[in-house]
Tab-separated table of C-alpha atoms and ligand atoms in Angstrom:
chain	number	residue	atom	x	y	z
A	1	MET	CA	112.359	29.384	-32.747
A	2	GLU	CA	115.186	31.201	-33.898
A	3	GLY	CA	116.780	28.334	-35.048
A	4	PHE	CA	114.008	27.604	-37.108
A	5	LEU	CA	113.934	30.750	-38.640
A	6	ALA	CA	117.503	30.858	-39.155
A	7	GLY	CA	117.432	27.496	-40.562
A	8	ILE	CA	115.167	28.317	-43.317
A	9	PHE	CA	116.185	32.057	-44.222
A	10	LYS	CA	119.420	32.481	-42.575
A	11	HIS	CA	120.695	35.993	-42.585
A	12	HIS	CA	116.874	37.297	-43.281
A	13	ALA	CA	115.796	35.863	-40.079
A	14	ASP	CA	115.356	39.372	-38.438
A	15	VAL	CA	113.772	40.640	-41.288
A	16	LEU	CA	111.251	38.095	-41.425
A	17	GLU	CA	110.447	38.084	-37.803
A	18	ALA	CA	109.633	41.658	-38.051
A	19	ILE	CA	107.519	41.258	-40.864
A	20	ILE	CA	105.584	38.197	-39.425
A	21	GLU	CA	105.139	40.235	-36.171
A	22	SER	CA	103.988	43.304	-38.138
A	23	SER	CA	101.061	41.423	-40.170
A	24	TYR	CA	97.607	42.291	-39.308
A	25	ASP	CA	96.482	38.649	-39.988
A	26	GLY	CA	97.063	36.385	-37.579
A	27	LEU	CA	99.981	33.621	-38.781
A	28	TRP	CA	100.510	30.129	-37.778
A	29	ILE	CA	103.355	28.153	-38.790
A	30	CYS	CA	103.419	24.418	-38.303
A	31	ASP	CA	105.845	21.588	-39.399
A	32	GLY	CA	104.860	18.696	-41.890
A	33	GLU	CA	103.926	16.923	-38.774
A	34	GLY	CA	101.314	19.493	-37.518
A	35	LYS	CA	103.480	20.803	-34.743
A	36	ILE	CA	103.309	24.543	-33.936
A	37	LEU	CA	106.622	26.395	-34.700
A	38	LYS	CA	105.462	29.941	-34.772
A	39	ILE	CA	102.378	32.121	-34.114
A	40	ASN	CA	102.420	35.751	-34.563
A	41	LYS	CA	100.893	38.504	-32.040
A	42	ALA	CA	97.964	39.241	-34.247
A	43	SER	CA	97.296	35.523	-34.016
A	44	GLU	CA	97.583	35.421	-30.145
A	45	LYS	CA	94.923	38.242	-29.754
A	46	ILE	CA	92.770	36.746	-32.653
A	47	ASN	CA	92.620	33.122	-31.158
A	48	ASP	CA	92.631	34.368	-27.387
A	49	VAL	CA	96.024	32.172	-26.899
A	50	SER	CA	99.237	32.663	-25.947
A	51	ALA	CA	102.235	31.939	-27.984
A	52	LYS	CA	104.230	29.864	-25.086
A	53	ASP	CA	101.068	27.686	-24.390
A	54	VAL	CA	100.909	26.550	-28.060
A	55	ILE	CA	104.126	26.578	-29.463
A	56	GLY	CA	106.171	23.324	-29.582
A	57	ARG	CA	102.560	21.664	-29.419
A	58	ASN	CA	100.690	19.380	-32.164
A	59	VAL	CA	97.384	20.898	-33.588
A	60	LYS	CA	95.800	17.636	-33.077
A	61	ASP	CA	96.346	17.675	-29.392
A	62	LEU	CA	95.088	21.312	-29.605
A	63	VAL	CA	91.830	20.057	-31.198
A	64	ARG	CA	91.513	17.074	-29.148
A	65	GLU	CA	91.501	19.329	-26.007
A	66	GLY	CA	88.468	21.394	-27.691
A	67	LEU	CA	90.603	24.725	-28.111
A	68	PHE	CA	89.648	24.488	-31.782
A	69	ASP	CA	86.521	22.899	-33.291
A	70	LYS	CA	88.456	22.417	-36.328
A	71	SER	CA	92.041	22.797	-37.898
A	72	VAL	CA	93.163	23.935	-41.070
A	73	THR	CA	96.365	22.858	-40.774
A	74	LEU	CA	95.247	19.340	-40.305
A	75	GLU	CA	93.043	19.547	-43.370
A	76	VAL	CA	96.200	20.822	-45.682
A	77	LEU	CA	98.402	18.027	-44.232
A	78	LYS	CA	95.559	15.631	-45.523
A	79	LYS	CA	94.578	17.335	-48.709
A	80	LYS	CA	98.449	18.478	-49.603
A	81	LYS	CA	96.865	21.821	-50.803
A	82	ARG	CA	95.506	25.141	-49.912
A	83	VAL	CA	92.441	25.201	-47.639
A	84	SER	CA	89.870	28.201	-46.640
A	85	ILE	CA	87.228	27.735	-44.088
A	86	LEU	CA	85.173	30.231	-42.057
A	87	GLN	CA	85.774	29.873	-38.347
A	88	THR	CA	83.589	30.983	-35.573
A	89	LEU	CA	85.148	31.294	-32.398
A	90	SER	CA	83.854	31.115	-28.817
A	91	ASN	CA	84.380	34.754	-28.162
A	92	GLY	CA	82.261	35.342	-31.142
A	93	LYS	CA	84.765	36.019	-33.676
A	94	THR	CA	84.531	35.055	-37.271
A	95	LEU	CA	87.780	34.153	-38.870
A	96	LEU	CA	88.427	33.518	-42.300
A	97	VAL	CA	91.314	30.983	-41.877
A	98	THR	CA	93.563	29.981	-44.911
A	99	GLY	CA	96.204	27.331	-44.792
A	100	ASN	CA	99.009	26.863	-47.191
A	101	PRO	CA	101.251	24.042	-47.477
A	102	ILE	CA	104.948	24.594	-48.316
A	103	PHE	CA	106.655	21.908	-50.304
A	104	ILE	CA	110.535	21.754	-50.226
A	105	ASP	CA	112.086	19.132	-52.671
A	106	GLY	CA	108.341	18.083	-53.015
A	107	LYS	CA	108.211	17.266	-49.372
A	108	LEU	CA	105.416	18.959	-47.410
A	109	GLU	CA	107.658	20.406	-44.703
A	110	TYR	CA	105.277	23.534	-43.541
A	111	VAL	CA	102.129	24.706	-43.514
A	112	VAL	CA	101.293	28.404	-42.908
A	113	THR	CA	98.014	29.279	-41.787
A	114	ASN	CA	96.524	32.588	-42.200
A	115	ASP	CA	93.754	33.877	-39.621
A	116	ARG	CA	91.746	36.843	-40.966
A	117	ASP	CA	89.465	38.640	-38.444
A	118	ILE	CA	86.318	38.996	-40.682
A	119	THR	CA	84.140	39.836	-38.048
A	120	GLU	CA	84.074	43.652	-38.737
A	121	LEU	CA	83.777	42.804	-42.420
A	122	ILE	CA	80.938	40.704	-41.747
A	123	HIS	CA	79.433	43.067	-39.812
A	124	LEU	CA	79.799	45.928	-42.492
A	125	LYS	CA	78.363	43.418	-44.906
A	126	GLU	CA	75.075	43.054	-42.877
A	127	GLU	CA	74.989	46.781	-41.958
A	128	LEU	CA	75.262	47.583	-45.966
A	129	GLU	CA	72.748	44.839	-46.638
A	130	GLU	CA	70.562	46.310	-44.056
A	131	SER	CA	70.833	50.064	-45.442
A	132	ARG	CA	70.388	48.637	-49.113
A	133	LYS	CA	67.157	47.059	-47.630
A	134	THR	CA	65.909	50.367	-45.939
A	135	SER	CA	66.967	52.414	-49.253
A	136	ARG	CA	65.138	50.245	-51.064
A	137	LYS	CA	62.114	50.448	-48.824
A	138	TYR	CA	62.738	54.480	-48.813
A	139	TYR	CA	62.843	54.365	-52.415
A	140	LYS	CA	59.615	52.445	-52.817
A	141	LYS	CA	57.633	54.785	-50.387
A	142	LEU	CA	59.059	57.626	-52.238
A	143	GLN	CA	57.733	56.454	-55.718
A	144	ASP	CA	54.695	55.433	-54.097
A	145	ALA	CA	54.321	59.013	-52.691
A	146	LEU	CA	55.223	60.745	-56.084
A	147	LYS	CA	52.386	58.306	-57.732
A	148	ARG	CA	50.091	59.294	-55.016
A	149	LYS	CA	50.861	62.989	-54.797
A	150	GLY	CA	50.775	63.290	-59.094
A	151	GLY	CA	46.937	63.614	-59.587
A	152	GLU	CA	45.596	67.080	-60.187
A	153	GLU	CA	42.636	66.157	-57.968
A	154	THR	CA	44.604	66.112	-54.767
A	155	ARG	CA	46.303	69.374	-55.109
A	156	PHE	CA	45.131	71.804	-52.517
A	157	ILE	CA	45.820	75.749	-53.245
A	158	PHE	CA	45.583	77.991	-50.342
A	159	CYS	CA	47.789	80.706	-48.430
A	160	SER	CA	45.457	81.869	-45.642
A	161	LYS	CA	45.980	80.879	-42.112
A	162	VAL	CA	42.977	78.972	-41.604
A	163	MET	CA	43.690	76.823	-44.598
A	164	ARG	CA	47.348	76.276	-43.780
A	165	SER	CA	46.117	74.850	-40.435
A	166	ILE	CA	43.386	72.566	-41.798
A	167	HIS	CA	46.192	71.389	-44.272
A	168	GLU	CA	48.405	70.803	-41.399
A	169	THR	CA	45.736	68.358	-39.593
A	170	VAL	CA	45.116	66.743	-42.944
A	171	ARG	CA	48.669	65.742	-43.183
A	172	ASN	CA	48.762	64.454	-39.523
A	173	VAL	CA	45.661	62.528	-39.769
A	174	ALA	CA	45.852	60.946	-43.110
A	175	GLU	CA	48.395	58.200	-42.439
A	176	VAL	CA	46.493	57.372	-39.128
A	177	ASP	CA	43.272	55.189	-39.668
A	178	VAL	CA	41.059	57.655	-37.845
A	179	THR	CA	37.637	58.871	-39.041
A	180	VAL	CA	37.395	62.650	-40.259
A	181	PHE	CA	34.291	64.293	-40.575
A	182	LEU	CA	34.416	67.504	-42.958
A	183	GLN	CA	32.227	70.166	-42.529
A	184	GLY	CA	31.366	73.478	-44.554
A	185	GLU	CA	29.263	74.994	-47.304
A	186	SER	CA	28.954	73.425	-50.964
A	187	GLY	CA	32.069	73.962	-53.006
A	188	VAL	CA	34.386	74.518	-50.300
A	189	GLY	CA	36.671	71.578	-51.020
A	190	LYS	CA	35.182	68.964	-49.008
A	191	SER	CA	35.489	66.503	-51.728
A	192	ARG	CA	38.670	67.358	-52.687
A	193	LEU	CA	39.989	67.243	-49.085
A	194	ALA	CA	38.632	63.534	-48.518
A	195	LYS	CA	40.556	62.562	-51.750
A	196	MET	CA	43.770	64.051	-50.673
A	197	ILE	CA	43.453	62.637	-47.105
A	198	HIS	CA	43.151	59.101	-48.874
A	199	SER	CA	45.997	59.501	-51.417
A	200	LEU	CA	48.076	60.561	-48.657
A	201	SER	CA	47.530	57.474	-46.459
A	202	GLU	CA	49.171	53.789	-46.494
A	203	ARG	CA	45.572	53.180	-48.436
A	204	ALA	CA	46.536	55.222	-51.622
A	205	LYS	CA	46.371	52.134	-53.696
A	206	ALA	CA	43.209	50.626	-52.438
A	207	PRO	CA	39.748	51.879	-53.836
A	208	PHE	CA	38.524	55.173	-52.573
A	209	ILE	CA	34.736	55.030	-52.868
A	210	HIS	CA	32.554	58.416	-52.939
A	211	VAL	CA	29.049	57.869	-51.783
A	212	ASN	CA	26.647	60.392	-52.124
A	213	CYS	CA	24.197	59.742	-49.523
A	214	GLY	CA	21.889	62.595	-50.969
A	215	ALA	CA	21.914	61.414	-54.349
A	216	ILE	CA	20.927	57.804	-54.149
A	217	PRO	CA	17.113	57.120	-53.696
A	218	GLU	CA	16.223	56.111	-50.209
A	219	ASN	CA	14.949	52.849	-51.403
A	220	LEU	CA	17.973	51.962	-53.105
A	221	LEU	CA	20.569	53.246	-50.599
A	222	GLU	CA	20.551	50.219	-48.351
A	223	SER	CA	21.169	47.679	-51.157
A	224	GLU	CA	23.692	49.937	-52.643
A	225	LEU	CA	25.619	50.714	-49.354
A	226	PHE	CA	25.575	46.758	-48.184
A	227	GLY	CA	24.837	44.678	-51.322
A	228	TYR	CA	22.423	42.225	-51.644
A	229	VAL	CA	22.272	38.641	-52.471
A	230	LYS	CA	20.479	36.767	-55.152
A	231	GLY	CA	16.578	37.014	-55.003
A	232	ALA	CA	16.921	39.422	-51.908
A	233	PHE	CA	13.973	41.422	-53.420
A	234	THR	CA	12.075	41.862	-56.603
A	235	GLY	CA	14.070	43.526	-59.285
A	236	ALA	CA	17.336	42.306	-57.410
A	237	ARG	CA	19.840	41.117	-60.018
A	238	ASN	CA	20.088	37.200	-60.100
A	239	GLU	CA	23.757	36.955	-59.041
A	240	GLY	CA	23.523	39.564	-56.242
A	241	LYS	CA	25.796	42.487	-55.878
A	242	PRO	CA	28.351	43.813	-53.216
A	243	GLY	CA	27.694	46.912	-51.496
A	244	LEU	CA	29.743	50.313	-51.898
A	245	VAL	CA	31.005	49.548	-48.165
A	246	GLU	CA	32.349	46.142	-49.246
A	247	MET	CA	34.041	47.884	-52.755
A	248	ALA	CA	35.949	50.040	-50.170
A	249	ASP	CA	37.629	47.199	-48.298
A	250	LYS	CA	40.948	48.190	-47.793
A	251	GLY	CA	40.636	51.459	-48.909
A	252	THR	CA	38.497	54.732	-47.908
A	253	LEU	CA	34.782	55.082	-47.749
A	254	PHE	CA	33.695	58.802	-48.198
A	255	LEU	CA	30.382	59.315	-46.721
A	256	ASP	CA	29.213	62.674	-48.384
A	257	GLU	CA	26.048	64.457	-47.455
A	258	ILE	CA	25.846	62.113	-44.469
A	259	THR	CA	22.927	64.278	-42.926
A	260	GLU	CA	20.904	62.800	-45.854
A	261	LEU	CA	21.154	59.049	-44.594
A	262	PRO	CA	17.678	58.044	-43.135
A	263	LEU	CA	17.529	56.917	-39.526
A	264	ASN	CA	17.051	53.193	-40.342
A	265	LEU	CA	20.584	53.129	-42.229
A	266	GLN	CA	22.124	55.599	-39.751
A	267	VAL	CA	21.662	52.465	-37.191
A	268	LYS	CA	23.022	49.762	-39.766
A	269	LEU	CA	26.063	51.945	-40.259
A	270	LEU	CA	26.833	52.576	-36.623
A	271	HIS	CA	26.612	48.875	-36.152
A	272	PHE	CA	28.961	48.454	-39.154
A	273	LEU	CA	31.346	51.095	-37.808
A	274	ASP	CA	31.546	49.214	-34.485
A	275	SER	CA	31.552	45.550	-35.670
A	276	GLU	CA	33.225	46.080	-38.982
A	277	VAL	CA	31.257	43.349	-40.818
A	278	VAL	CA	28.666	43.750	-43.326
A	279	LYS	CA	25.684	41.678	-44.049
A	280	ARG	CA	24.259	41.855	-47.557
A	281	VAL	CA	20.604	42.434	-47.833
A	282	GLY	CA	19.093	38.933	-47.685
A	283	ASP	CA	21.932	36.967	-46.584
A	284	THR	CA	23.081	35.395	-43.315
A	285	LYS	CA	26.938	35.427	-43.845
A	286	GLU	CA	28.797	38.280	-42.350
A	287	ARG	CA	31.836	39.801	-44.178
A	288	LYS	CA	34.741	41.563	-42.555
A	289	ILE	CA	35.568	44.840	-44.061
A	290	ASP	CA	38.249	47.072	-43.442
A	291	VAL	CA	37.730	50.756	-44.408
A	292	ARG	CA	38.801	54.052	-43.237
A	293	ILE	CA	35.747	56.388	-42.882
A	294	ILE	CA	35.616	60.193	-44.063
A	295	ALA	CA	32.324	61.953	-43.759
A	296	ALA	CA	31.025	65.196	-45.125
A	297	SER	CA	28.308	67.378	-44.603
A	298	ASN	CA	27.353	71.032	-46.221
A	299	ARG	CA	24.548	71.508	-43.093
A	300	ASP	CA	24.727	72.057	-39.761
A	301	ILE	CA	24.775	68.440	-38.231
A	302	ALA	CA	24.361	69.541	-34.820
A	303	LYS	CA	20.946	70.965	-35.659
A	304	TYR	CA	20.059	67.678	-37.246
A	305	VAL	CA	21.112	65.880	-34.185
A	306	LYS	CA	18.926	68.469	-31.866
A	307	MET	CA	15.814	67.765	-34.374
A	308	LYS	CA	16.401	64.058	-33.937
A	309	ARG	CA	17.268	63.510	-37.592
A	310	PHE	CA	20.444	62.395	-36.903
A	311	ARG	CA	21.513	59.922	-34.391
A	312	GLU	CA	23.795	61.274	-31.631
A	313	ASP	CA	25.706	58.208	-31.236
A	314	LEU	CA	26.436	58.106	-34.832
A	315	TYR	CA	27.451	61.717	-35.051
A	316	PHE	CA	30.146	61.289	-32.083
A	317	ARG	CA	31.206	58.111	-33.667
A	318	LEU	CA	31.916	59.974	-36.812
A	319	ASN	CA	33.082	63.155	-35.342
A	320	ILE	CA	36.390	61.995	-33.990
A	321	VAL	CA	38.466	64.334	-36.052
A	322	PRO	CA	36.268	67.232	-36.937
A	323	ILE	CA	37.638	69.681	-39.769
A	324	VAL	CA	35.368	72.805	-40.701
A	325	ILE	CA	36.538	74.433	-44.085
A	326	PRO	CA	35.465	77.905	-43.885
A	327	PRO	CA	33.555	79.434	-47.010
A	328	LEU	CA	35.783	81.353	-49.435
A	329	ARG	CA	34.221	84.824	-48.596
A	330	ASP	CA	35.724	84.381	-44.991
A	331	ARG	CA	39.621	83.358	-46.365
A	332	ARG	CA	39.316	86.135	-49.154
A	333	GLU	CA	43.398	85.959	-49.092
A	334	ASP	CA	43.090	82.450	-50.920
A	335	ILE	CA	41.011	84.045	-53.996
A	336	PRO	CA	43.863	85.616	-55.841
A	337	LEU	CA	46.076	82.241	-55.929
A	338	LEU	CA	42.980	80.408	-56.821
A	339	ILE	CA	42.240	82.623	-59.630
A	340	ALA	CA	46.111	81.991	-60.845
A	341	TYR	CA	45.641	78.397	-60.156
A	342	PHE	CA	42.511	78.004	-62.188
A	343	LEU	CA	43.596	80.627	-65.045
A	344	GLU	CA	46.861	78.145	-65.626
A	345	ARG	CA	44.785	75.126	-65.749
A	346	PHE	CA	42.177	76.210	-68.036
A	347	ASN	CA	44.468	77.864	-70.335
A	348	LYS	CA	46.310	74.403	-70.653
A	349	LYS	CA	42.869	72.797	-70.911
A	350	TYR	CA	41.602	75.171	-74.136
A	351	GLY	CA	44.903	76.102	-75.406
A	352	LYS	CA	44.772	79.811	-74.422
A	353	GLU	CA	46.859	82.453	-72.909
A	354	VAL	CA	44.336	84.703	-71.093
A	355	THR	CA	45.265	86.989	-68.261
A	356	ILE	CA	43.311	88.878	-65.799
A	357	THR	CA	43.543	92.610	-64.935
A	358	PRO	CA	44.175	93.648	-61.254
A	359	GLU	CA	40.873	95.184	-61.214
A	360	ALA	CA	39.112	92.228	-62.116
A	361	VAL	CA	41.022	90.269	-59.235
A	362	ASP	CA	40.115	92.610	-56.961
A	363	LEU	CA	36.514	92.697	-57.688
A	364	LEU	CA	36.231	88.975	-57.532
A	365	CYS	CA	38.100	89.297	-54.025
A	366	ARG	CA	35.055	91.168	-52.959
A	367	TYR	CA	32.488	88.804	-54.276
A	368	SER	CA	30.387	86.717	-51.782
A	369	PHE	CA	31.148	83.588	-53.624
A	370	PRO	CA	27.704	81.400	-52.231
A	371	GLY	CA	29.239	78.592	-54.344
A	372	ASN	CA	32.847	78.901	-53.304
A	373	ILE	CA	35.665	77.342	-54.955
A	374	ARG	CA	33.434	75.399	-57.377
A	375	GLU	CA	31.579	79.080	-58.298
A	376	LEU	CA	35.205	80.759	-58.674
A	377	SER	CA	36.213	77.605	-60.739
A	378	ASN	CA	32.897	77.881	-63.167
A	379	ILE	CA	33.565	81.782	-63.680
A	380	LEU	CA	36.943	81.497	-64.851
A	381	GLU	CA	36.425	78.247	-66.994
A	382	ARG	CA	33.292	79.889	-68.531
A	383	LEU	CA	35.457	83.388	-68.935
A	384	ILE	CA	38.301	81.578	-70.674
A	385	VAL	CA	36.606	79.544	-72.889
A	386	MET	CA	34.368	82.396	-74.218
A	387	SER	CA	37.198	85.258	-74.061
A	388	ARG	CA	37.989	86.939	-77.462
A	389	LYS	CA	40.542	89.394	-75.844
A	390	PRO	CA	43.853	88.418	-74.382
A	391	GLN	CA	42.857	89.887	-70.697
A	392	ILE	CA	39.773	89.574	-68.605
A	393	GLU	CA	38.636	92.688	-67.378
A	394	VAL	CA	36.160	94.171	-64.787
A	395	GLY	CA	33.491	94.491	-67.711
A	396	ASP	CA	33.647	90.722	-68.555
A	397	LEU	CA	32.413	89.524	-65.352
A	398	PRO	CA	29.085	88.147	-64.753
A	399	ASP	CA	26.738	91.085	-63.500
A	400	TYR	CA	25.891	88.938	-60.312
A	401	VAL	CA	29.125	89.380	-59.439
A	402	LYS	CA	29.517	92.913	-60.026
A	403	GLU	CA	25.905	93.383	-58.236
A	404	ASP	CA	27.179	91.429	-55.212
A	405	VAL	CA	30.337	93.051	-54.185
A	406	PHE	CA	31.338	93.431	-50.435
A	407	VAL	CA	32.522	96.389	-49.146
A	408	PRO	CA	34.026	96.555	-45.953
A	409	LEU	CA	32.315	99.066	-43.628
A	410	GLU	CA	34.382	101.460	-41.653
A	411	THR	CA	31.948	101.790	-39.241
A	412	ASP	CA	29.593	98.831	-38.540
A	413	PRO	CA	25.982	100.030	-39.350
A	414	SER	CA	24.832	98.446	-36.210
A	415	ALA	CA	26.824	100.758	-34.065
A	416	VAL	CA	24.847	104.100	-35.255
A	417	PRO	CA	23.494	105.432	-32.071
A	418	LEU	CA	19.880	104.112	-31.290
A	419	LYS	CA	18.529	107.771	-30.457
A	420	THR	CA	18.840	108.691	-33.781
A	421	THR	CA	15.980	108.588	-36.435
A	422	LEU	CA	15.925	105.814	-39.017
A	423	LYS	CA	16.410	108.363	-41.935
A	424	ASN	CA	19.673	109.449	-40.235
A	425	ALA	CA	20.797	106.190	-39.517
A	426	VAL	CA	20.099	105.165	-43.174
A	427	SER	CA	21.834	108.357	-44.296
A	428	GLU	CA	24.899	107.540	-42.037
A	429	CYS	CA	25.227	104.376	-43.372
A	430	GLU	CA	24.772	105.487	-46.888
A	431	ARG	CA	27.773	107.868	-46.298
A	432	ASN	CA	29.968	105.054	-44.847
A	433	ILE	CA	29.381	103.105	-48.099
A	434	LEU	CA	29.951	105.909	-50.201
A	435	LYS	CA	32.998	106.448	-48.404
A	436	GLN	CA	34.416	102.846	-48.875
A	437	ALA	CA	33.533	102.842	-52.698
A	438	LEU	CA	35.649	105.793	-53.084
A	439	THR	CA	38.559	104.114	-51.657
A	440	VAL	CA	38.213	101.250	-54.053
A	441	CYS	CA	36.713	102.712	-57.519
A	442	ARG	CA	38.476	104.970	-59.903
A	443	THR	CA	35.351	106.639	-61.582
A	444	GLN	CA	31.821	107.236	-60.821
A	445	GLN	CA	30.841	105.060	-63.334
A	446	GLU	CA	32.896	102.375	-61.543
A	447	MET	CA	31.150	103.411	-58.350
A	448	ALA	CA	27.869	103.288	-60.134
A	449	GLU	CA	28.687	99.842	-61.344
A	450	LEU	CA	29.805	98.609	-57.937
A	451	LEU	CA	26.834	99.835	-55.977
A	452	GLY	CA	24.106	99.088	-58.631
A	453	VAL	CA	22.900	102.338	-59.304
A	454	SER	CA	23.114	104.926	-61.855
A	455	GLN	CA	26.429	107.393	-62.383
A	456	PRO	CA	24.199	110.396	-62.072
A	457	THR	CA	22.821	109.140	-58.703
A	458	ILE	CA	26.420	108.491	-57.586
A	459	ALA	CA	27.224	111.981	-58.512
A	460	ARG	CA	24.042	113.671	-56.479
A	461	LYS	CA	24.557	111.341	-53.470
A	462	LEU	CA	28.431	112.352	-53.389
A	463	ARG	CA	27.075	116.127	-53.690
A	464	GLN	CA	24.456	115.427	-50.955
A	465	HIS	CA	26.877	113.684	-48.411
A	466	MET	CA	29.518	116.689	-49.140
A	467	LEU	CA	31.893	113.888	-50.349
A	468	GLU	CA	34.945	115.000	-52.538
A	469	SER	CA	35.768	112.036	-54.969
A	470	PRO	CA	39.715	111.755	-55.052
A	471	TRP	CA	39.852	111.491	-58.974
A	472	LYS	CA	41.244	114.551	-60.974
A	473	ASN	CA	38.737	114.617	-63.770
A	474	ASN	CA	35.832	114.122	-61.485
A	475	GLY	CA	33.005	112.447	-63.576
A	476	ALA	CA	31.644	109.723	-65.297
A	477	HIS	CA	34.353	108.382	-67.835
B	1	ATP	N1	42.056	74.557	-52.270
B	1	ATP	C1	41.394	73.959	-53.357
B	1	ATP	N2	42.486	74.145	-54.428
B	1	ATP	C2	42.016	73.858	-55.470
B	1	ATP	N3	40.921	73.437	-55.986
B	1	ATP	C3	39.980	73.432	-55.203
B	1	ATP	C4	40.467	73.473	-53.667
B	1	ATP	N4	39.123	73.298	-53.070
B	1	ATP	C5	38.213	73.110	-53.754
B	1	ATP	N5	39.088	72.906	-55.242
B	1	ATP	C6	37.798	72.459	-56.326
B	1	ATP	O1	36.808	73.277	-56.394
B	1	ATP	C7	35.445	72.304	-56.872
B	1	ATP	C8	34.579	72.241	-55.347
B	1	ATP	O2	35.322	71.519	-54.354
B	1	ATP	P1	34.558	70.125	-53.837
B	1	ATP	O3	34.024	69.217	-55.070
B	1	ATP	O4	35.505	69.286	-53.221
B	1	ATP	O5	33.571	70.786	-52.807
B	1	ATP	P2	32.728	70.163	-51.673
B	1	ATP	O6	32.826	70.984	-50.591
B	1	ATP	O7	32.866	68.801	-51.781
B	1	ATP	O8	30.977	70.586	-52.180
B	1	ATP	P3	29.943	69.773	-52.422
B	1	ATP	O9	29.420	70.014	-50.844
B	1	ATP	O10	28.962	70.509	-53.198
B	1	ATP	O11	30.085	68.361	-52.296
B	1	ATP	C9	36.217	71.175	-57.145
B	1	ATP	O12	36.502	71.131	-58.595
B	1	ATP	C10	37.552	70.973	-56.256
B	1	ATP	O13	38.825	70.560	-57.167
B	2	MG	MG1	31.483	67.277	-52.549
């Protein structure tokens, strides 16, 4: 070996030897016949061979013995030019092997082959590809989520604890295809919540079909829900029609006011929920439908079940995740936030910049809102549209709001001892109400407005109950 190096490079032999050995790539050097003259340490390691076993032997023999499946050296000798191949070894490594011919005086004297272990590189490339795929997937998901999030209709405003817990439940169940049953008074946000569930789910791009079971005449409900075929009944459209259930395929079917569904259709609905197939009216063909069900009711459905007006089995089937949305008066802390939200929304809509006084917000916070959020939204929209002033004040609020303010009682009137006379009990209750009103009003006039009586009556009652008003200028101004 020394002779070989010495023969070629003479006094540079040691330096060359060091360079060859320090190479991270494997190096094979053969003569013009394919006889192995030198392999470095890196090559021993990469190829799992030892130098002493191969040096002096011909690569043709090594290929014949099965040590390698192909030889770049032989290819170079044949083609007399540089050759590169990818080689997979039995130990699982992948090599990029490049053989270079070395001509001396036009004669191919040596072949120098360079083995580069690219297993790691391939690994990294695969990982890179995988992570690119993953990031593409997440990017798409993010875009979808942003698209879904976009709509005004799916914004949900709250700060109360009870709504936070509802919101959390909704976010948790949205992605699962579980049936959700929303209960709550009219205007509490059932429809909005249903849309939100749909838009947060994987079905967001598929249809959201809102069926108001109470709004469709009973005789049309079956064909509206399940569709019909040509000639199914008199008046049926000639070509037939798919039903709302079918139209919601792959999406969400929102069955609103579910208690209004007649008993015969409750049976049909239950059958559909169990079988997931629909048959159009007058049809024999069954169609497989994939929908997520959300049901809602503003009535006490349990009572309907008790009265046998609603099938218990259907109730159980729908009531898998029950969500009860409390009325606005039971979560008054949401009112100021909702006021701010609607002000912003309607100001934008009507190109105005109306604000509201803290007193007016306070009064609204004490109103009972039988129509819940819908009523609050309507009140504010009307006030903004009508407003000629930059600020909404107590006086601008509708009379029915001012007349129906809730004053929390310090003492529960029912806690008045039973032994007392009715007159005394009423008087005690009146005193409590006046005391409460004194804490929230700034004038006798405001108290009069709050309690729906005249200012002189307030003055008289305060005197009668020996209650002092805390205002400096005690009087009606
Ligand atoms: N948390 C909320 N944030 C913002 N707007 C809301 C919220 N909840 C409800 N709304 C709005 O209040 C109005 C009434 O809500 P929604 O229609 O969802 O009530 P509902 O419970 O379905 O009433 P109904 O029983 O009459 O169908 C809608 O305009 C809705 O967008
Ligand atoms: Mg609704």
